[in-house]
GROMACS .gro file of C-alpha atoms in nm:
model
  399
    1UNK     CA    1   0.000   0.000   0.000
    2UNK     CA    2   0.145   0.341  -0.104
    3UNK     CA    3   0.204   0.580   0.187
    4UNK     CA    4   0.200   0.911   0.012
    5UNK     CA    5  -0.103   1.112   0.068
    6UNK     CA    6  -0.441   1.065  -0.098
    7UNK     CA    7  -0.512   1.268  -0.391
    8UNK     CA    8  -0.721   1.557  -0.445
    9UNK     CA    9  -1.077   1.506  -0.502
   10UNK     CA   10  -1.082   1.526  -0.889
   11UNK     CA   11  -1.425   1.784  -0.879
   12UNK     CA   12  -1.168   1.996  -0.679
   13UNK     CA   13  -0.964   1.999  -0.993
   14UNK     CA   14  -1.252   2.073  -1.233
   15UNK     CA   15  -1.299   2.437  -1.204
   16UNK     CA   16  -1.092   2.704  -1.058
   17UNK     CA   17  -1.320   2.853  -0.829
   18UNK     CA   18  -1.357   2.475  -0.674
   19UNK     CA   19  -0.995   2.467  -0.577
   20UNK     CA   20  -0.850   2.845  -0.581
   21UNK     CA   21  -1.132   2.984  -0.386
   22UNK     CA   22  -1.093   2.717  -0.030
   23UNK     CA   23  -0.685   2.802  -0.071
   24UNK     CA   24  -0.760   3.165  -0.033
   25UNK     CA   25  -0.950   3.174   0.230
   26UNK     CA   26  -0.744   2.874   0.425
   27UNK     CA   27  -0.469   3.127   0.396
   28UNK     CA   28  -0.721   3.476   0.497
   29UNK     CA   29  -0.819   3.272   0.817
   30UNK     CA   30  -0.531   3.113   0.941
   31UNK     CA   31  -0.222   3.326   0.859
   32UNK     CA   32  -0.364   3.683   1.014
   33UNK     CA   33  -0.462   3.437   1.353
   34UNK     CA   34  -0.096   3.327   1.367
   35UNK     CA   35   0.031   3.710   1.339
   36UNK     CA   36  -0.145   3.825   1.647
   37UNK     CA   37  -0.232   3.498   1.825
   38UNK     CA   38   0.121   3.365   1.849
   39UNK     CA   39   0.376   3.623   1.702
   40UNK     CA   40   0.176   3.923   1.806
   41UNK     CA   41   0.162   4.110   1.480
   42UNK     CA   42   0.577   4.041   1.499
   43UNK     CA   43   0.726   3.812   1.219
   44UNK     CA   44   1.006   3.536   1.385
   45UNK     CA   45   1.236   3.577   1.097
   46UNK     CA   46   1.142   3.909   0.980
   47UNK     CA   47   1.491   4.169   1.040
   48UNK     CA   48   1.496   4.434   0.746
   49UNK     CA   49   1.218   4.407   0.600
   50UNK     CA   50   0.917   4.625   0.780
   51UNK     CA   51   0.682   4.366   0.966
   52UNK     CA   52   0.385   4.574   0.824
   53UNK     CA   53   0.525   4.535   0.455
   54UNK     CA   54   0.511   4.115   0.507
   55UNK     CA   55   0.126   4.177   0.603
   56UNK     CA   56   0.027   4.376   0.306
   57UNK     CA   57   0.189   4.177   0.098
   58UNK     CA   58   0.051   3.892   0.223
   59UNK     CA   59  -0.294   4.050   0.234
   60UNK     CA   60  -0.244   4.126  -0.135
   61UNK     CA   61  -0.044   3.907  -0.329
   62UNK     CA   62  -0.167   3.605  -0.112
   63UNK     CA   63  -0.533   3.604  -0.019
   64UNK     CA   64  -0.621   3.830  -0.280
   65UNK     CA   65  -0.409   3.733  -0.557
   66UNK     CA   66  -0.524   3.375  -0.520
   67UNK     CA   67  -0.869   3.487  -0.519
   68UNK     CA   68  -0.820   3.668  -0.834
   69UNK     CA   69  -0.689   3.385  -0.996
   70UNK     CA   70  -0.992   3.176  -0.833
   71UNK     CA   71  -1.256   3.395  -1.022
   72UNK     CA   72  -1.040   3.457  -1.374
   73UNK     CA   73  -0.975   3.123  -1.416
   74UNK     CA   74  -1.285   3.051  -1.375
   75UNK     CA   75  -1.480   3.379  -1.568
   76UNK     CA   76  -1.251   3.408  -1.845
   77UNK     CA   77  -1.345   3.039  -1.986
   78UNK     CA   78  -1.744   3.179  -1.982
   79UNK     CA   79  -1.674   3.513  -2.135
   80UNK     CA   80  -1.468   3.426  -2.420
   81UNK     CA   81  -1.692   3.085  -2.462
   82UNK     CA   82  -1.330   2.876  -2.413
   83UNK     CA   83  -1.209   2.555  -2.252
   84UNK     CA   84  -1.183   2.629  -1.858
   85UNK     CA   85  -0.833   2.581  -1.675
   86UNK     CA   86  -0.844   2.222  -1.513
   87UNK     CA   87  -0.627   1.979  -1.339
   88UNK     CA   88  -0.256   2.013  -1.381
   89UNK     CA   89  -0.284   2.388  -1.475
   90UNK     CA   90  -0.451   2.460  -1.088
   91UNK     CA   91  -0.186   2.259  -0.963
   92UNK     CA   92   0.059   2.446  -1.107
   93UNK     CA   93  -0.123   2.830  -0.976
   94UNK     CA   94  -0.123   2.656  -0.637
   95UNK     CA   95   0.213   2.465  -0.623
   96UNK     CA   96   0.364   2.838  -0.758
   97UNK     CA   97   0.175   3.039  -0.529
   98UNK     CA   98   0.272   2.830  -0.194
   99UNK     CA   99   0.591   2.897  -0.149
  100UNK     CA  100   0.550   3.235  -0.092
  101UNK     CA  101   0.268   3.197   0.179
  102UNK     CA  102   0.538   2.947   0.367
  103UNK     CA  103   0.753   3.276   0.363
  104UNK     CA  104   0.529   3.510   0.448
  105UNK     CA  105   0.408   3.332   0.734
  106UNK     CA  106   0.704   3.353   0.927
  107UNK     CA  107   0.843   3.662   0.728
  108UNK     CA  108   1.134   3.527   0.593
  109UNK     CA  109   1.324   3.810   0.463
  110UNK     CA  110   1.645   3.584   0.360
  111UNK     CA  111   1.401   3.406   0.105
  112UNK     CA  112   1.222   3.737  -0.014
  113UNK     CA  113   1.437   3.661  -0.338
  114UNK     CA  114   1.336   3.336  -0.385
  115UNK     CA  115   1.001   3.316  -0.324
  116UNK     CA  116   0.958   3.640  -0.522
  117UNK     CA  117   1.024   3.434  -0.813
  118UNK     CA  118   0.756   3.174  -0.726
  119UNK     CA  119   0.530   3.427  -0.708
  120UNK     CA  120   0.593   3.649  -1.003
  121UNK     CA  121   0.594   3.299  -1.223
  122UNK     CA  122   0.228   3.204  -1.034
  123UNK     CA  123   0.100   3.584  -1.189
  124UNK     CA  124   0.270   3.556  -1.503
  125UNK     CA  125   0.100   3.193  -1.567
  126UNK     CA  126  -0.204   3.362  -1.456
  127UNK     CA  127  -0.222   3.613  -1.707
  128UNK     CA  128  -0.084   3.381  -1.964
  129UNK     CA  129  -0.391   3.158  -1.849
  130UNK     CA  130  -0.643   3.431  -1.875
  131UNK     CA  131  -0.426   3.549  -2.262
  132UNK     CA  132  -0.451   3.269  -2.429
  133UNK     CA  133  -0.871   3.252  -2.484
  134UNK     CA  134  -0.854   3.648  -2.576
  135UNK     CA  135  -0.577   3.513  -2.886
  136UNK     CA  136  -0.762   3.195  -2.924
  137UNK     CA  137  -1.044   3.431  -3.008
  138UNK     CA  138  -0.888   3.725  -3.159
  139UNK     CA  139  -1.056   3.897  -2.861
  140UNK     CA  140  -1.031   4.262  -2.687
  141UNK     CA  141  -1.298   4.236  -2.509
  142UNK     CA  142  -1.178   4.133  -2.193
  143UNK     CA  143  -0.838   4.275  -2.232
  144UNK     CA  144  -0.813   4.494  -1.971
  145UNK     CA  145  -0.825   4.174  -1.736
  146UNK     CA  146  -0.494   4.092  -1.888
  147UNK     CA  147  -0.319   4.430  -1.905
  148UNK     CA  148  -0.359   4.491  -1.523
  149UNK     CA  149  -0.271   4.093  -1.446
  150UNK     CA  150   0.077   4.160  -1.619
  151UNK     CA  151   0.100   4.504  -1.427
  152UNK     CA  152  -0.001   4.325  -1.097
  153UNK     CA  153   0.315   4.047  -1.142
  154UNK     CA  154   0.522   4.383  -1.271
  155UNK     CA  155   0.480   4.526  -0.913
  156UNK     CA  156   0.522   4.171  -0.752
  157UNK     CA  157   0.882   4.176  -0.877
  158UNK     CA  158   0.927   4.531  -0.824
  159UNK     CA  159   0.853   4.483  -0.463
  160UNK     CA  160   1.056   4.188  -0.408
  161UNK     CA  161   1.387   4.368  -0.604
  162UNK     CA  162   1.346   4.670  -0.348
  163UNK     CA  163   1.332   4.444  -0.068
  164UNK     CA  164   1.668   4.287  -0.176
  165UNK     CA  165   1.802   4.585  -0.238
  166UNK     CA  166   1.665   4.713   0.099
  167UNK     CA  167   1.503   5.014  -0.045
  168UNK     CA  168   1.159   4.978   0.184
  169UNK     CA  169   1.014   5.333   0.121
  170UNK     CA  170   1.006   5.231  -0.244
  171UNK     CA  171   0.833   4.871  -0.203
  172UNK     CA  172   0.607   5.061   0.055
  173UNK     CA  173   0.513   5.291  -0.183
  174UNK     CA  174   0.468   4.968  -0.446
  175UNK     CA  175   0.243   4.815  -0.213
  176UNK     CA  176  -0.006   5.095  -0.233
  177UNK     CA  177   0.051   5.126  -0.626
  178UNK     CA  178  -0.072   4.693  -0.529
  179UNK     CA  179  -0.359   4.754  -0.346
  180UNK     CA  180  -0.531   5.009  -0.575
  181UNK     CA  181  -0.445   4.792  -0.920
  182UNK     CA  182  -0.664   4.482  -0.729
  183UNK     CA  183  -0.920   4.822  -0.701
  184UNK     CA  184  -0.924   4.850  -1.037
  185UNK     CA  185  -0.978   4.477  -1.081
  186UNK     CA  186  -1.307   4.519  -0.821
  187UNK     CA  187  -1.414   4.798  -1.039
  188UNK     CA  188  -1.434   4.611  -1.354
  189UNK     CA  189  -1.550   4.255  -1.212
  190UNK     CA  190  -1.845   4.412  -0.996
  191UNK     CA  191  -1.896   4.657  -1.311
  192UNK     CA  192  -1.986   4.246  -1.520
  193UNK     CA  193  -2.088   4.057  -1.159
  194UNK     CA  194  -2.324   4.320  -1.067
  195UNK     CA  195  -2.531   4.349  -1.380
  196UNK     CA  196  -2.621   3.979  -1.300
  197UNK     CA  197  -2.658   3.994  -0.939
  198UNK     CA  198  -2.959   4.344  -0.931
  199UNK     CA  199  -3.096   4.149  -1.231
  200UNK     CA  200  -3.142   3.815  -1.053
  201UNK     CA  201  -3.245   4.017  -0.718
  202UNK     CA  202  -3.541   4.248  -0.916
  203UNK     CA  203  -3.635   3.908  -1.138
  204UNK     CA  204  -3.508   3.604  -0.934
  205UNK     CA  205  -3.689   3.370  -1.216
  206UNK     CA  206  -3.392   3.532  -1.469
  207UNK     CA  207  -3.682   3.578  -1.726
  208UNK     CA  208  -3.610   3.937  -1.769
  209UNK     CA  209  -3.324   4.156  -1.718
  210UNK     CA  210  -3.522   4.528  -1.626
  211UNK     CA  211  -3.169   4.643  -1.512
  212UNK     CA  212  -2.918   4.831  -1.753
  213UNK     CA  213  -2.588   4.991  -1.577
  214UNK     CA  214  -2.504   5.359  -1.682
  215UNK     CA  215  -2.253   5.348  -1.942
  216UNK     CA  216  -2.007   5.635  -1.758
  217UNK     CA  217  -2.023   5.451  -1.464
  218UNK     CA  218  -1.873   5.150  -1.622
  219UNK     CA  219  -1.482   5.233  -1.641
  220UNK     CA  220  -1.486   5.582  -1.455
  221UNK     CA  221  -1.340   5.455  -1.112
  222UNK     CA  222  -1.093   5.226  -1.279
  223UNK     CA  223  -0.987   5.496  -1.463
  224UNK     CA  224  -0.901   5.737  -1.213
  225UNK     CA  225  -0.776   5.475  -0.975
  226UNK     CA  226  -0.516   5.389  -1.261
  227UNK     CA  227  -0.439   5.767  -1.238
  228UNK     CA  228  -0.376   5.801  -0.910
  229UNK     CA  229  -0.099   5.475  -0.953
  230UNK     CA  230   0.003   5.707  -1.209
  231UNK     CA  231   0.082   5.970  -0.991
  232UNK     CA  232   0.137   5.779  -0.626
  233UNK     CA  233   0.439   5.600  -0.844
  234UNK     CA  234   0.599   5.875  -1.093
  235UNK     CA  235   0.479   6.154  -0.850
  236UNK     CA  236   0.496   6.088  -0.493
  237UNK     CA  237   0.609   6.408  -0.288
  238UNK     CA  238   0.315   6.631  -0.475
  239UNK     CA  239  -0.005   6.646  -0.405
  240UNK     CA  240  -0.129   6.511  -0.754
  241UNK     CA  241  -0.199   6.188  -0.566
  242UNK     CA  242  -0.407   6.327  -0.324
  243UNK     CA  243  -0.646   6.522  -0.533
  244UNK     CA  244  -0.676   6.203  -0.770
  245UNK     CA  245  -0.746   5.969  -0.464
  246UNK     CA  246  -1.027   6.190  -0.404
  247UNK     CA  247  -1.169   6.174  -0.777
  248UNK     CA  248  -1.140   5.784  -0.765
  249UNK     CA  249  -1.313   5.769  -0.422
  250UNK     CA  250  -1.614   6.010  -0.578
  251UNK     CA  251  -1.656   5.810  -0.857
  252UNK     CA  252  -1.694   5.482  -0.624
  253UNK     CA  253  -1.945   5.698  -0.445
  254UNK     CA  254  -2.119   5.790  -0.760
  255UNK     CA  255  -2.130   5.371  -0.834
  256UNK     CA  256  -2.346   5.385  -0.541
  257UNK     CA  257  -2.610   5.522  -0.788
  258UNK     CA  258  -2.620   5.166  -0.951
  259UNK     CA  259  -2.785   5.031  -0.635
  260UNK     CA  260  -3.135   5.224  -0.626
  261UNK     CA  261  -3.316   4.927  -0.774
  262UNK     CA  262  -3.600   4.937  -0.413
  263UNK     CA  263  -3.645   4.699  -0.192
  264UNK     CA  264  -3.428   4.450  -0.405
  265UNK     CA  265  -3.115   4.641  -0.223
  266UNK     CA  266  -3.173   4.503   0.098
  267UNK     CA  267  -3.057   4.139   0.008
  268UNK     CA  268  -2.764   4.054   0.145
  269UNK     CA  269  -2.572   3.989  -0.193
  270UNK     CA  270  -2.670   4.329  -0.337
  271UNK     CA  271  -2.524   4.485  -0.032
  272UNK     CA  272  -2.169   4.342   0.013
  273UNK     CA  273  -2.125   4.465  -0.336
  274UNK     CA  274  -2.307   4.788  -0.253
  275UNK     CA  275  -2.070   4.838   0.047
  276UNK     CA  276  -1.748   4.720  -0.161
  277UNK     CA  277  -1.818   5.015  -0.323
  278UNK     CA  278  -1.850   5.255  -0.015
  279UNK     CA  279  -1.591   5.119   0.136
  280UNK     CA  280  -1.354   5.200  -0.164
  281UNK     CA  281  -1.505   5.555  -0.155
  282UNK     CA  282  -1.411   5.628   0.201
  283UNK     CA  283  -1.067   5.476   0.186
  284UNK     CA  284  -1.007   5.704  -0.093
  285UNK     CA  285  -1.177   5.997   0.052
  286UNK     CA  286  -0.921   5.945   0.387
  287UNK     CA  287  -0.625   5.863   0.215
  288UNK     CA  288  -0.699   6.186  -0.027
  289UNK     CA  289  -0.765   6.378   0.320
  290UNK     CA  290  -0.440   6.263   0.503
  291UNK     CA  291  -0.195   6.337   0.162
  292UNK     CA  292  -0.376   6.750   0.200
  293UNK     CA  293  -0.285   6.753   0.573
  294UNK     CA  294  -0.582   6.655   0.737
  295UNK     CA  295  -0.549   6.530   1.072
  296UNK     CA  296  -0.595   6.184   0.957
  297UNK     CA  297  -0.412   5.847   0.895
  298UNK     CA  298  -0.313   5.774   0.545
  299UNK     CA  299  -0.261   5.384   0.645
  300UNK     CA  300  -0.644   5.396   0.789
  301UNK     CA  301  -0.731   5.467   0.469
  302UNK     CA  302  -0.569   5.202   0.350
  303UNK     CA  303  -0.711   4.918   0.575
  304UNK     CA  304  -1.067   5.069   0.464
  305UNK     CA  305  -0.974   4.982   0.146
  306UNK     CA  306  -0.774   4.629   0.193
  307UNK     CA  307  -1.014   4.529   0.456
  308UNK     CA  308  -1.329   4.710   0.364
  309UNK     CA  309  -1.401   4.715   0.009
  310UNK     CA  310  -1.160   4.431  -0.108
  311UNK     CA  311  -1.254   4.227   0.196
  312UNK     CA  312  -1.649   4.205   0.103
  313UNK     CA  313  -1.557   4.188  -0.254
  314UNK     CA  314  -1.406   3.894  -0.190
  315UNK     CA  315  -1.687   3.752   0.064
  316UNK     CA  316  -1.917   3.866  -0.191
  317UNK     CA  317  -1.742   3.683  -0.543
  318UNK     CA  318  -1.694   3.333  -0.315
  319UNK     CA  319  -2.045   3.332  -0.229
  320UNK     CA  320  -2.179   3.454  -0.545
  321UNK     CA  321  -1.947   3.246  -0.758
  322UNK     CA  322  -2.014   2.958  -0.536
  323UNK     CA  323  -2.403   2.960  -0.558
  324UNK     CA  324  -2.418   3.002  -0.922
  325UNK     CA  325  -2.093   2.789  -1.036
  326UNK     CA  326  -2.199   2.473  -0.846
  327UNK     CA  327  -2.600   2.521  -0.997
  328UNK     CA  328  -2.732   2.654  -0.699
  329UNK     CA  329  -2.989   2.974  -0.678
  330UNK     CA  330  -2.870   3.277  -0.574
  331UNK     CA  331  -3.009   3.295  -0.235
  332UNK     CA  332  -2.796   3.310   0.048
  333UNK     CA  333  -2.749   3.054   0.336
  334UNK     CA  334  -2.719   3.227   0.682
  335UNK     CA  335  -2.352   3.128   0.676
  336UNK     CA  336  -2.336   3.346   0.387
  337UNK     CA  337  -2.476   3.675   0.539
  338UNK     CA  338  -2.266   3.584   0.877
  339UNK     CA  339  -1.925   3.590   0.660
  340UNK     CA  340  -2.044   3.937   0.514
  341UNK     CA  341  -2.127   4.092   0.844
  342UNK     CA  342  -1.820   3.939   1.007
  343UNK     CA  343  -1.601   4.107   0.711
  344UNK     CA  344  -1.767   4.398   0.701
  345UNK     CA  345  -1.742   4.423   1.188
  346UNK     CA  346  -1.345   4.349   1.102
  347UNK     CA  347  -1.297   4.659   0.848
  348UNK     CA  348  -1.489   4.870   1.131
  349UNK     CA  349  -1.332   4.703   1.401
  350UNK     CA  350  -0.989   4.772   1.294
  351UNK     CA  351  -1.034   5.154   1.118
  352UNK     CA  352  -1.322   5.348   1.339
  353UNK     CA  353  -1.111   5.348   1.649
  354UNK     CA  354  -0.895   5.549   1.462
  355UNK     CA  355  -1.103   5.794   1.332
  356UNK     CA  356  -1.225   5.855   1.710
  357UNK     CA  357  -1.488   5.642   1.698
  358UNK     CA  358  -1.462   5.351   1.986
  359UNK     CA  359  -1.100   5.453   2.076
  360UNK     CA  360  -1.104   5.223   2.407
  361UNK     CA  361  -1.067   4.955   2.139
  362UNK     CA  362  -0.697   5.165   2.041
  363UNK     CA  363  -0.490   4.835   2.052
  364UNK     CA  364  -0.726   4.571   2.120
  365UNK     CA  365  -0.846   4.625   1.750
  366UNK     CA  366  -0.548   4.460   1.603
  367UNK     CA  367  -0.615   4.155   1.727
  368UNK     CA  368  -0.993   4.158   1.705
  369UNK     CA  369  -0.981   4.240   1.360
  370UNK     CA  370  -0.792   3.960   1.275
  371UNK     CA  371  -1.006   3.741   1.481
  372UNK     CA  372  -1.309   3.857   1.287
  373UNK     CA  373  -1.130   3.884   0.935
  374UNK     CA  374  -1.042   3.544   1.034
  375UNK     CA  375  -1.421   3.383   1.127
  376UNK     CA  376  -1.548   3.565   0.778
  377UNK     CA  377  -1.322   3.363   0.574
  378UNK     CA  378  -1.339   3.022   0.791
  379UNK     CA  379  -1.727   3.034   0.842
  380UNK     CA  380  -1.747   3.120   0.459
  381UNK     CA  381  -1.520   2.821   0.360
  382UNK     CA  382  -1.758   2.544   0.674
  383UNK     CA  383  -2.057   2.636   0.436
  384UNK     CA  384  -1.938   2.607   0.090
  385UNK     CA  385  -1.639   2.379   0.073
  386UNK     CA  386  -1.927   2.099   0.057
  387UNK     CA  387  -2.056   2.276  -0.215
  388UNK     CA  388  -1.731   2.270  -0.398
  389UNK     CA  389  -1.635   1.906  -0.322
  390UNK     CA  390  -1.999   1.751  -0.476
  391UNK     CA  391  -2.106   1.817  -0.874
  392UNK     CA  392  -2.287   2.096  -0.990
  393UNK     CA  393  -2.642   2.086  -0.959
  394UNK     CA  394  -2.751   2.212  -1.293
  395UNK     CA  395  -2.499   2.344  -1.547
  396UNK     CA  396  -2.370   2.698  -1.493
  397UNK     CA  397  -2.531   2.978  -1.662
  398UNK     CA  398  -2.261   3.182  -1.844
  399UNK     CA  399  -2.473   3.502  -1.826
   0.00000   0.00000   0.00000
């Protein structure tokens, strides 16, 4: 009898969401409980490299980035009408994208270099993988998917080449440039997903689609979010970056428009992408505030945008992609609307204390954000893992 370890369940392998979807949010639960349970938000191995720079990046490039490659891998396929990503090519995202998570666990700077590599080749297959349908079909369509996929591993190795070169202002700033490019990628996926998602809440029988999205609001914040990398990158002492972080957050407050569809708003999946989009607009607005001098934190800012908007964007594709990819309706188990409230309690938990609201929490709200960013991802992952591990119901719609 063999002793190596049992195989993955082949429906794991069948779709990317299946197996893409549980790493990410193995990684969101456990890694951010380690931090501040056991290291207390130090890193054991982490010397040069800023401790806070090892949690973005793990925030980003980990959880994040393996979510994005969860929902391209498996959108892409339906949009350009192609052959989904199965099998060994998962294996391969996964396999790439592990060895930088081991790293970043226990901040390893001395394998920064290394691991770098893993993870620029895991982005670069990536957008290779989401490439090849567009050629296949001689496509633009969906091109902008695959511009700001090559521009996301383009900052992965230009973060990992200032670390080894121990210029950490630079990667910080790179981070940042990070964080807002995944922005961009929430403005143009809930720009498709939500189209889908208002329809299906005003019609729930998907006979008719009475909802149409306002052209302009389409591409606006994307736009001036890629301005404002522009700027935070070529211009960062002036106050260009500023002023355009407060354009991108208007226009994510002017998405907000999208959402008066009545009563239909109040279900659960409407909101998390409703509040993905206020979120974005009042990370902006602070981090616009703080670079004119008001007497507010740029990094608060920040964690209303990593853990606010991105963090329910997130919540908000697994559950969505995970009701309609594995043939289910779209209407939410309770675990679902616990995972959204519990993301949503973590972004407030660790970002109103500083803005003077519940300041007894001031550095208790570390670890309690992690506990609840934590208890989102793990009670998201108890409901629908099943889900993932057993057929699809009914075919998906490609919609």
């Amino acid at each position: 009898m063999s002793s190596r370890n049992p195989p993955l369940p082949p429906i794991l392998l069948d779709e990317g969401f299946r197996l893409l979807f549980p790493a990410a949010a193995i990684h969101g639960a456990l890694w951010p409980l380690i931090w501040t349970m056991l290291y207390g938000l130090d890193l054991p191995l982490a010397h040069a490299i800023p401790v806070s720079q090892w949690h973005a990046h793990e925030m980003i490039f980990g959880t994040y980035g393996m979510a994005l490659a969860g929902f391209l891998t498996t959108t892409m396929p339906e949009w350009t009408d192609t052959p989904r990503r199965r099998d060994r090519d998962l294996l391969w995202l996964l396999g790439l994208w592990l060895p930088g998570r081991i790293a970043g666990l226990f901040g390893a700077d001395l394998l920064a270099g290394l691991t770098g590599v893993t993870d620029a080749a895991f982005l670069l297959l990536l957008t290779w993988f989401i490439s090849k349908p567009l050629l296949d079909r001689r496509s633009t369509k969906h091109l902008s998917f695959a511009i700001w996929c090559g521009l996301f591993a383009g900052l992965e190795i230009a973060i990992r080449l200032a670390w080894v070169t121990g210029a950490h202002q630079l990667s910080g700033r790179l981070l940042e440039a990070a964080l807002a490019v995944f922005l961009v990628f929430l403005s143009l996926s809930v720009a498709r997903i939500n189209v889908v998602v208002i329809n299906l809440a005003l019609d729930p029988s998907g006979e008719t689609t009475p909802y149409r999205p306002h052209p302009g609001r389409q591409n606006l914040a994307a736009g001036l979010v890629a301005l404002y990398v522009a700027a935070l990158l070529v211009l960062p002492n002036s106050l260009a970056s500023a002023f355009l972080a407060l354009a991108a957050g208007a226009a994510f407050f002017d998405r907000l428009a999208e959402w008066f569809i009545g009563r239909a708003v109040l279900k659960a999946e409407v909101l998390g992408l409703a509040g993905a989009n206020l979120m974005a607009g009042l990370g902006f607005l602070v981090v616009g505030l703080a670079g004119l001098g008001a007497p507010v934190a740029a990094h608060t800012g920040l964690h209303l945008l990593s853990m606010g908007s991105l963090g329910l964007a997130v919540i908000s594709v697994f559950i969505i992609a995970g009701l309609r990819h594995t043939g289910r309706d779209l209407v939410l188990p309770r675990q679902g609307h616990w995972a959204l409230a519990l993301m949503l309690l973590a972004a407030l938990v660790r970002t109103l204390p500083e803005l003077g609201i519940g300041e007894r929490l001031l550095g208790l709200h570390y670890a309690l954000a992690a506990l609840l960013w934590a208890a989102a991802f793990g009670v998201w992952l108890h409901a629908f893992l099943p889900y993932f591990k057993a057929p699809a119901l009914v075919s998906p719609s490609t919609d």
